[in-house]
Short mmCIF file of C-alpha atoms in Angstrom, two decimals:
data_model
loop_
_atom_site.label_atom_id
_atom_site.label_comp_id
_atom_site.label_asym_id
_atom_site.label_seq_id
_atom_site.Cartn_x
_atom_site.Cartn_y
_atom_site.Cartn_z
CA MET A 925 68.79 122.98 58.43
CA ILE A 926 70.50 125.93 60.12
CA GLU A 927 74.20 125.93 59.21
CA LEU A 928 75.24 128.60 61.75
CA GLN A 929 73.32 130.96 64.01
CA LEU A 930 74.93 133.71 66.09
CA LYS A 931 72.34 135.69 68.00
CA PRO A 932 73.96 137.98 70.58
CA THR A 933 76.44 140.64 69.58
CA ILE A 934 79.65 139.73 71.43
CA TYR A 935 81.70 142.48 73.12
CA THR A 936 85.11 142.10 74.80
CA TYR A 937 86.67 144.41 77.38
CA GLU A 938 89.70 144.19 79.62
CA SER A 939 88.06 146.13 82.47
CA CYS A 940 84.63 146.65 84.01
CA GLN A 941 85.01 150.43 83.72
CA GLU A 942 85.35 150.17 79.94
CA PHE A 943 82.11 148.18 79.83
CA VAL A 944 80.20 150.65 82.02
CA ASN A 945 81.39 153.63 79.99
CA GLU A 946 80.70 152.20 76.54
CA LEU A 947 77.27 150.70 77.28
CA LYS A 948 76.24 153.63 79.51
CA ILE A 949 75.00 151.64 82.50
CA GLY A 950 72.59 153.73 84.57
CA GLN A 951 68.94 154.50 85.25
CA GLY A 952 66.50 151.99 83.80
CA ASP A 953 69.01 149.16 84.21
CA LEU A 954 68.83 146.25 86.65
CA ILE A 955 72.03 144.38 87.49
CA VAL A 956 71.51 140.85 88.79
CA THR A 957 74.73 139.49 90.30
CA ASN A 958 76.44 138.37 93.51
CA GLU A 959 77.73 140.78 96.13
CA TYR A 960 81.21 139.22 96.07
CA ILE A 961 81.37 139.98 92.33
CA TYR A 962 79.77 143.42 92.43
CA GLU A 963 81.59 145.09 95.32
CA PRO A 964 85.24 144.66 94.21
CA ASN A 965 84.52 145.31 90.54
CA PHE A 966 81.67 147.85 90.47
CA GLY A 967 81.12 148.99 94.07
CA GLU A 968 83.18 152.18 93.91
CA MET A 969 81.48 153.32 90.69
CA ASN A 970 78.25 154.23 92.53
CA LEU A 971 76.17 153.23 89.53
CA PRO A 972 72.70 154.86 89.37
CA CYS A 973 70.91 151.58 88.62
CA ALA A 974 69.03 148.93 90.56
CA VAL A 975 71.03 145.93 91.83
CA ILE A 976 69.82 142.55 93.14
CA PHE A 977 72.17 140.06 94.80
CA GLN A 978 71.13 136.51 94.00
CA GLU A 979 72.64 134.90 97.12
CA LYS A 980 70.13 136.72 99.34
CA TYR A 981 67.51 134.37 97.87
CA GLY A 982 69.36 131.09 98.37
CA MET A 983 72.67 129.44 97.62
CA GLY A 984 73.60 127.06 94.85
CA GLU A 985 72.07 126.54 91.45
CA PRO A 986 68.86 128.26 90.30
CA SER A 987 65.43 126.94 91.21
CA ASP A 988 61.89 127.97 90.39
CA GLU A 989 61.38 129.02 94.02
CA MET A 990 64.49 131.23 93.99
CA ALA A 991 63.42 132.84 90.71
CA GLU A 992 59.90 133.55 91.99
CA ALA A 993 61.26 135.24 95.14
CA MET A 994 63.70 137.39 93.17
CA TYR A 995 61.09 138.37 90.62
CA ARG A 996 58.74 139.58 93.37
CA ASP A 997 61.46 141.99 94.56
CA MET A 998 62.50 143.24 91.11
CA PRO A 999 61.61 146.80 90.10
CA LYS A 1000 59.17 146.39 87.23
CA ASP A 1001 60.02 149.61 85.34
CA VAL A 1002 63.50 148.55 84.18
CA THR A 1003 64.23 148.33 80.46
CA ARG A 1004 67.54 146.39 80.57
CA ILE A 1005 68.42 143.27 82.54
CA ILE A 1006 72.18 142.90 83.07
CA GLY A 1007 73.28 139.52 84.40
CA ILE A 1008 76.83 139.35 85.78
CA GLY A 1009 77.83 135.95 87.11
CA GLY A 1010 77.93 132.24 86.46
CA GLY A 1011 75.31 129.93 85.06
CA THR A 1012 72.87 130.57 87.91
CA ILE A 1013 72.73 134.28 87.14
CA MET A 1014 72.47 133.69 83.38
CA ASP A 1015 69.58 131.26 83.67
CA LEU A 1016 67.66 133.55 86.03
CA CYS A 1017 68.15 136.65 83.90
CA LYS A 1018 66.91 134.93 80.75
CA LEU A 1019 63.60 134.37 82.53
CA PHE A 1020 63.52 137.90 83.99
CA SER A 1021 63.87 139.38 80.50
CA LEU A 1022 60.59 137.78 79.37
CA ARG A 1023 57.23 139.51 79.13
CA HIS A 1024 55.51 136.83 81.25
CA VAL A 1025 57.63 135.47 84.10
CA SER A 1026 55.41 134.17 86.91
CA PRO A 1027 54.35 131.48 87.65
CA ILE A 1028 57.61 130.03 86.40
CA LEU A 1029 56.32 126.46 86.30
CA ASP A 1030 53.86 127.57 83.61
CA LEU A 1031 56.81 128.56 81.40
CA PHE A 1032 58.42 125.15 81.81
CA ASP A 1033 55.10 123.39 81.20
CA GLY A 1034 54.39 125.39 78.03
CA LYS A 1035 51.32 127.06 79.52
CA LYS A 1036 52.62 130.62 79.06
CA PRO A 1037 54.03 132.15 75.88
CA ILE A 1038 57.77 132.81 75.92
CA GLU A 1039 58.09 136.39 74.65
CA LYS A 1040 60.87 138.96 74.91
CA GLY A 1041 60.05 141.78 77.30
CA LYS A 1042 63.32 143.58 78.07
CA GLU A 1043 66.79 143.99 76.59
CA LEU A 1044 69.18 141.38 78.00
CA ILE A 1045 72.94 141.76 78.56
CA LEU A 1046 74.83 138.73 79.89
CA ILE A 1047 78.36 138.83 81.31
CA PRO A 1048 80.02 135.57 82.42
CA THR A 1049 82.30 135.46 85.46
CA THR A 1050 83.23 131.80 85.01
CA CYS A 1051 84.73 130.01 82.03
CA GLY A 1052 82.24 127.25 81.55
CA THR A 1053 78.56 127.72 80.96
CA GLY A 1054 78.69 129.53 77.61
CA SER A 1055 75.18 130.52 78.63
CA GLU A 1056 75.72 134.10 77.51
CA VAL A 1057 75.31 132.97 73.89
CA THR A 1058 72.58 130.33 74.26
CA ASN A 1059 68.79 130.46 74.45
CA VAL A 1060 68.46 127.86 77.21
CA SER A 1061 67.49 128.35 80.84
CA VAL A 1062 67.71 125.45 83.30
CA MET A 1063 66.03 125.44 86.70
CA ALA A 1064 65.70 122.96 89.54
CA LEU A 1065 61.95 122.41 89.83
CA ILE A 1066 61.76 121.89 93.57
CA SER A 1067 58.33 120.27 93.73
CA ARG A 1068 59.37 117.74 91.06
CA ASN A 1069 62.85 116.92 92.40
CA THR A 1070 64.57 117.39 89.04
CA LYS A 1071 66.10 119.97 86.74
CA LYS A 1072 64.51 120.98 83.48
CA GLY A 1073 65.51 123.30 80.66
CA ILE A 1074 63.53 125.41 78.27
CA ALA A 1075 64.92 126.75 75.00
CA ASP A 1076 63.46 129.61 73.00
CA ASP A 1077 64.97 132.31 70.80
CA ALA A 1078 63.25 134.96 72.95
CA MET A 1079 65.82 134.14 75.65
CA TYR A 1080 68.90 134.95 73.60
CA ALA A 1081 70.84 137.88 75.05
CA ASP A 1082 70.98 141.02 72.94
CA LYS A 1083 74.60 141.49 74.01
CA ALA A 1084 77.12 138.99 75.41
CA VAL A 1085 80.03 140.71 77.12
CA LEU A 1086 83.40 139.11 77.96
CA ILE A 1087 85.40 141.04 80.59
CA THR A 1088 88.80 139.57 81.45
CA GLN A 1089 88.98 141.42 84.79
CA LEU A 1090 86.07 139.40 86.17
CA LEU A 1091 87.97 136.09 85.97
CA LYS A 1092 91.09 137.19 87.83
CA THR A 1093 89.74 136.23 91.27
CA LEU A 1094 87.87 133.08 90.18
CA PRO A 1095 88.30 130.37 92.88
CA PHE A 1096 90.11 127.31 91.55
CA LYS A 1097 87.22 124.87 92.21
CA VAL A 1098 84.85 127.10 90.23
CA PHE A 1099 87.41 127.38 87.44
CA ALA A 1100 87.81 123.60 87.37
CA THR A 1101 84.12 122.69 87.31
CA SER A 1102 83.15 125.43 84.87
CA SER A 1103 85.94 124.80 82.38
CA ILE A 1104 85.22 121.06 82.37
CA ASP A 1105 81.59 122.00 81.73
CA ALA A 1106 82.75 123.97 78.68
CA LEU A 1107 84.71 120.94 77.47
CA VAL A 1108 81.58 118.78 77.77
CA HIS A 1109 79.58 121.40 75.85
CA ALA A 1110 82.13 121.32 73.05
CA VAL A 1111 82.24 117.51 72.88
CA GLU A 1112 78.48 116.98 73.05
CA SER A 1113 77.82 119.63 70.40
CA ALA A 1114 80.44 118.11 68.08
CA LEU A 1115 78.68 114.74 68.32
CA SER A 1116 75.13 116.09 68.03
CA PRO A 1117 73.27 114.89 64.92
CA HIS A 1118 71.99 118.46 64.66
CA SER A 1119 75.46 119.98 64.35
CA THR A 1120 76.98 121.28 61.12
CA PRO A 1121 80.52 121.89 59.83
CA SER A 1122 80.25 125.54 60.90
CA PHE A 1123 79.12 124.78 64.46
CA ARG A 1124 81.82 122.09 64.72
CA LEU A 1125 84.48 124.72 63.97
CA PHE A 1126 83.61 126.26 67.34
CA SER A 1127 83.40 122.84 69.06
CA TYR A 1128 86.84 121.71 67.95
CA HIS A 1129 88.56 125.05 68.57
CA ALA A 1130 87.11 125.14 72.10
CA ILE A 1131 88.33 121.58 72.81
CA ASP A 1132 91.79 122.50 71.53
CA LEU A 1133 92.11 125.62 73.72
CA ILE A 1134 90.82 123.90 76.86
CA LEU A 1135 92.97 120.77 76.60
CA HIS A 1136 96.13 122.71 75.77
CA GLY A 1137 95.41 124.96 78.76
CA TYR A 1138 95.03 121.94 81.05
CA MET A 1139 98.24 120.41 79.70
CA GLU A 1140 100.16 123.62 80.41
CA MET A 1141 98.76 123.66 83.95
CA ARG A 1142 99.76 120.02 84.46
CA GLU A 1143 103.29 120.87 83.36
CA LYS A 1144 103.72 124.20 85.20
CA GLY A 1145 101.37 123.82 88.16
CA LEU A 1146 97.70 124.63 88.68
CA GLU A 1147 98.39 128.27 89.50
CA ALA A 1148 99.78 128.74 85.98
CA ARG A 1149 96.20 129.28 84.85
CA GLY A 1150 96.42 133.06 85.38
CA PRO A 1151 97.73 134.03 81.91
CA LEU A 1152 95.43 131.41 80.35
CA MET A 1153 92.15 132.84 81.65
CA LYS A 1154 91.38 134.87 78.53
CA ASN A 1155 91.78 131.69 76.45
CA PHE A 1156 89.46 129.78 78.76
CA LEU A 1157 86.91 132.61 78.58
CA LEU A 1158 87.02 132.49 74.78
CA ALA A 1159 86.83 128.68 74.75
CA SER A 1160 83.76 128.77 76.98
CA ASN A 1161 82.13 131.29 74.65
CA TRP A 1162 82.96 129.23 71.57
CA ALA A 1163 81.59 126.08 73.23
CA GLY A 1164 78.41 128.02 74.00
CA ILE A 1165 78.08 128.99 70.34
CA ALA A 1166 78.78 125.36 69.39
CA PHE A 1167 75.85 123.96 71.40
CA SER A 1168 73.48 126.92 70.98
CA THR A 1169 71.60 125.17 68.16
CA PRO A 1170 73.01 121.58 68.04
CA GLY A 1171 72.37 121.22 71.77
CA CYS A 1172 73.86 119.19 74.59
CA ALA A 1173 72.90 115.57 75.13
CA ALA A 1174 73.05 112.56 77.45
CA VAL A 1175 75.86 113.84 79.69
CA HIS A 1176 73.75 116.83 80.68
CA ALA A 1177 70.51 114.85 80.75
CA MET A 1178 71.97 112.26 83.11
CA SER A 1179 73.71 114.80 85.33
CA TYR A 1180 70.47 116.65 86.10
CA PRO A 1181 68.64 114.18 88.40
CA PHE A 1182 71.91 113.26 90.14
CA GLY A 1183 73.02 116.87 90.57
CA ALA A 1184 69.57 118.02 91.70
CA LYS A 1185 69.15 115.34 94.37
CA TYR A 1186 72.67 115.50 95.79
CA HIS A 1187 73.35 119.23 95.23
CA VAL A 1188 76.43 118.66 93.06
CA PRO A 1189 77.64 121.68 91.03
CA HIS A 1190 76.64 121.44 87.39
CA GLY A 1191 80.12 121.15 85.88
CA GLU A 1192 81.16 118.56 88.46
CA SER A 1193 78.06 116.42 87.90
CA ASN A 1194 78.70 116.55 84.15
CA TYR A 1195 82.29 115.44 84.72
CA VAL A 1196 81.16 112.41 86.74
CA ILE A 1197 78.91 111.26 83.86
CA PHE A 1198 81.06 112.35 80.88
CA ILE A 1199 83.40 109.43 80.16
CA GLY A 1200 80.68 106.89 80.99
CA VAL A 1201 78.51 108.26 78.19
CA MET A 1202 81.44 108.36 75.76
CA ASN A 1203 82.29 104.72 76.47
CA CYS A 1204 78.65 103.76 75.91
CA TYR A 1205 78.54 105.60 72.59
CA MET A 1206 81.69 103.79 71.46
CA SER A 1207 80.21 100.41 72.37
CA ILE A 1208 77.28 101.12 70.04
CA LYS A 1209 78.93 103.03 67.17
CA SER A 1210 82.66 103.62 66.91
CA ASP A 1211 82.80 105.27 63.49
CA GLY A 1212 81.59 108.58 62.11
CA GLU A 1213 82.02 111.83 64.05
CA ILE A 1214 83.09 110.11 67.27
CA ALA A 1215 86.06 108.54 65.45
CA ARG A 1216 87.09 111.96 64.14
CA LEU A 1217 86.69 113.49 67.60
CA ASN A 1218 88.72 110.75 69.29
CA ALA A 1219 91.54 111.14 66.76
CA PHE A 1220 91.55 114.92 67.29
CA ILE A 1221 91.77 114.58 71.09
CA ALA A 1222 94.38 111.82 70.86
CA GLU A 1223 96.59 114.04 68.71
CA ILE A 1224 96.39 116.85 71.28
CA LEU A 1225 97.16 114.48 74.16
CA GLY A 1226 99.90 112.67 72.23
CA CYS A 1227 98.43 109.24 72.84
CA ASP A 1228 97.12 106.26 70.90
CA VAL A 1229 93.48 106.68 69.93
CA ASP A 1230 92.62 103.37 71.64
CA HIS A 1231 93.57 104.93 74.99
CA VAL A 1232 92.14 108.41 74.40
CA TYR A 1233 89.45 108.33 77.10
CA GLU A 1234 91.86 106.91 79.66
CA GLU A 1235 94.40 109.65 78.91
CA LEU A 1236 91.70 112.34 78.83
CA GLU A 1237 90.47 111.24 82.24
CA ASN A 1238 94.03 111.26 83.59
CA LEU A 1239 94.42 114.87 82.43
CA LEU A 1240 91.07 115.94 83.86
CA ASN A 1241 91.93 114.29 87.18
CA THR A 1242 94.88 116.67 87.56
CA ILE A 1243 92.37 119.55 87.39
CA LEU A 1244 89.54 117.99 89.40
CA PRO A 1245 89.82 114.51 90.97
CA LYS A 1246 86.85 112.43 89.87
CA LYS A 1247 84.62 110.59 92.34
CA ALA A 1248 82.28 107.64 91.87
CA LEU A 1249 78.54 108.19 92.29
CA HIS A 1250 78.43 106.36 95.63
CA GLU A 1251 80.98 108.82 97.06
CA TYR A 1252 78.30 111.54 96.79
CA GLY A 1253 75.85 109.42 98.78
CA VAL A 1254 74.06 107.96 95.76
CA THR A 1255 72.41 104.60 96.51
CA GLU A 1256 71.80 101.70 94.15
CA GLU A 1257 68.08 102.44 94.43
CA ASP A 1258 68.77 105.94 93.08
CA LEU A 1259 70.12 104.57 89.80
CA ALA A 1260 66.75 103.33 88.54
CA GLU A 1261 65.09 106.53 89.77
CA PHE A 1262 67.65 108.64 87.88
CA ALA A 1263 67.28 106.60 84.69
CA ASP A 1264 63.51 106.87 84.87
CA SER A 1265 63.74 110.65 85.41
CA VAL A 1266 66.03 111.03 82.38
CA MET A 1267 63.64 109.15 80.09
CA LYS A 1268 60.59 111.05 81.37
CA ASN A 1269 61.95 114.58 81.71
CA GLN A 1270 64.97 115.03 79.44
CA GLY A 1271 63.62 114.29 75.97
CA ARG A 1272 64.93 117.62 74.62
CA LEU A 1273 68.52 116.75 75.52
CA MET A 1274 68.30 113.05 74.69
CA SER A 1275 67.22 113.91 71.14
CA HIS A 1276 70.74 115.30 70.60
CA ASN A 1277 72.56 112.05 71.44
CA PHE A 1278 75.21 110.71 69.06
CA VAL A 1279 73.27 107.43 69.08
CA GLU A 1280 69.90 106.62 70.62
CA LEU A 1281 70.02 105.54 74.27
CA ASP A 1282 67.12 103.69 75.89
CA TYR A 1283 66.36 103.16 79.58
CA ASP A 1284 68.59 100.09 79.84
CA LYS A 1285 71.58 101.91 78.34
CA VAL A 1286 71.09 104.91 80.63
CA TYR A 1287 70.81 102.64 83.66
CA SER A 1288 73.94 100.73 82.61
CA ILE A 1289 75.93 103.99 82.42
CA TYR A 1290 74.86 104.98 85.94
CA LYS A 1291 75.69 101.46 87.15
CA ALA A 1292 79.17 101.57 85.63
CA LEU A 1293 79.83 104.93 87.32
CA TYR A 1294 78.41 103.86 90.68
#
């Protein structure tokens, strides 16, 4: 069993100029990003490298169709792929760094070998995905009406770069959904049967930083997040390390069909499912790691452990008000469809559950959240 695995070398910089100077960004490089990120932070540098703006190929989260269109337009002689953005950019760039990219469905179906083709540098501009330190890429598979992830060590970045400057203009909604996503990563990895004491160090430290940050924002106002952004960036990175091998689980698995059908941002769809899964776990097994986790969170929140999920949800609601599934347009007929999709398509994630969940349990969670 792997006790701890850290693949990318992690760099930190205060400014984008420091990053460009030290890593000598130039010819032979391809930057994949968004124009609203690139122009204010890199536009005046006149970098002599190729740049592709993801939003020209569609909005929202990544899909196989978006990736195919971008790959067709990519210069093929680049030696480094540099992804600067949120989870969408990260997931796309992991695929673009491979030797064999198209057709993308063949990668997800295991019909093409997953082999490293180019150096990969990943730079997050949100504080949630932790994707810069994981080997997972998740795409919406349009023809199949679901999301699916693939995981392979060939998709680890060579370098993960944290630049504080890039988070200073992060819109609040993106901050909220991405940081809650990081919290879910930390919790699911802590509970994974594949975790270890070393991985859990990162899980618990990430939970601590995120919850204390939220509590300070609740006390001082939501705009008090400014000085906390470096902490949230670190917490996201630690949560990414925490789930890089132990994996995420039912929260992510159950958010995928819901998020894909109703176009709900990844962190928000996770948030909707999160406490429902935790309550289900507790109804099946209330001792072991989940008892330790609940006690840890209760101590941070200053509440009785019996009310920890209620108090956690109250805190999260100050950051992002939670909605029921039906408020997104979900129908009762969708619930069985979602549960069926989870059991058929999300075996990789469901294997990381704290306890085993069958179709009936998955359906009951959706029903309780409806």
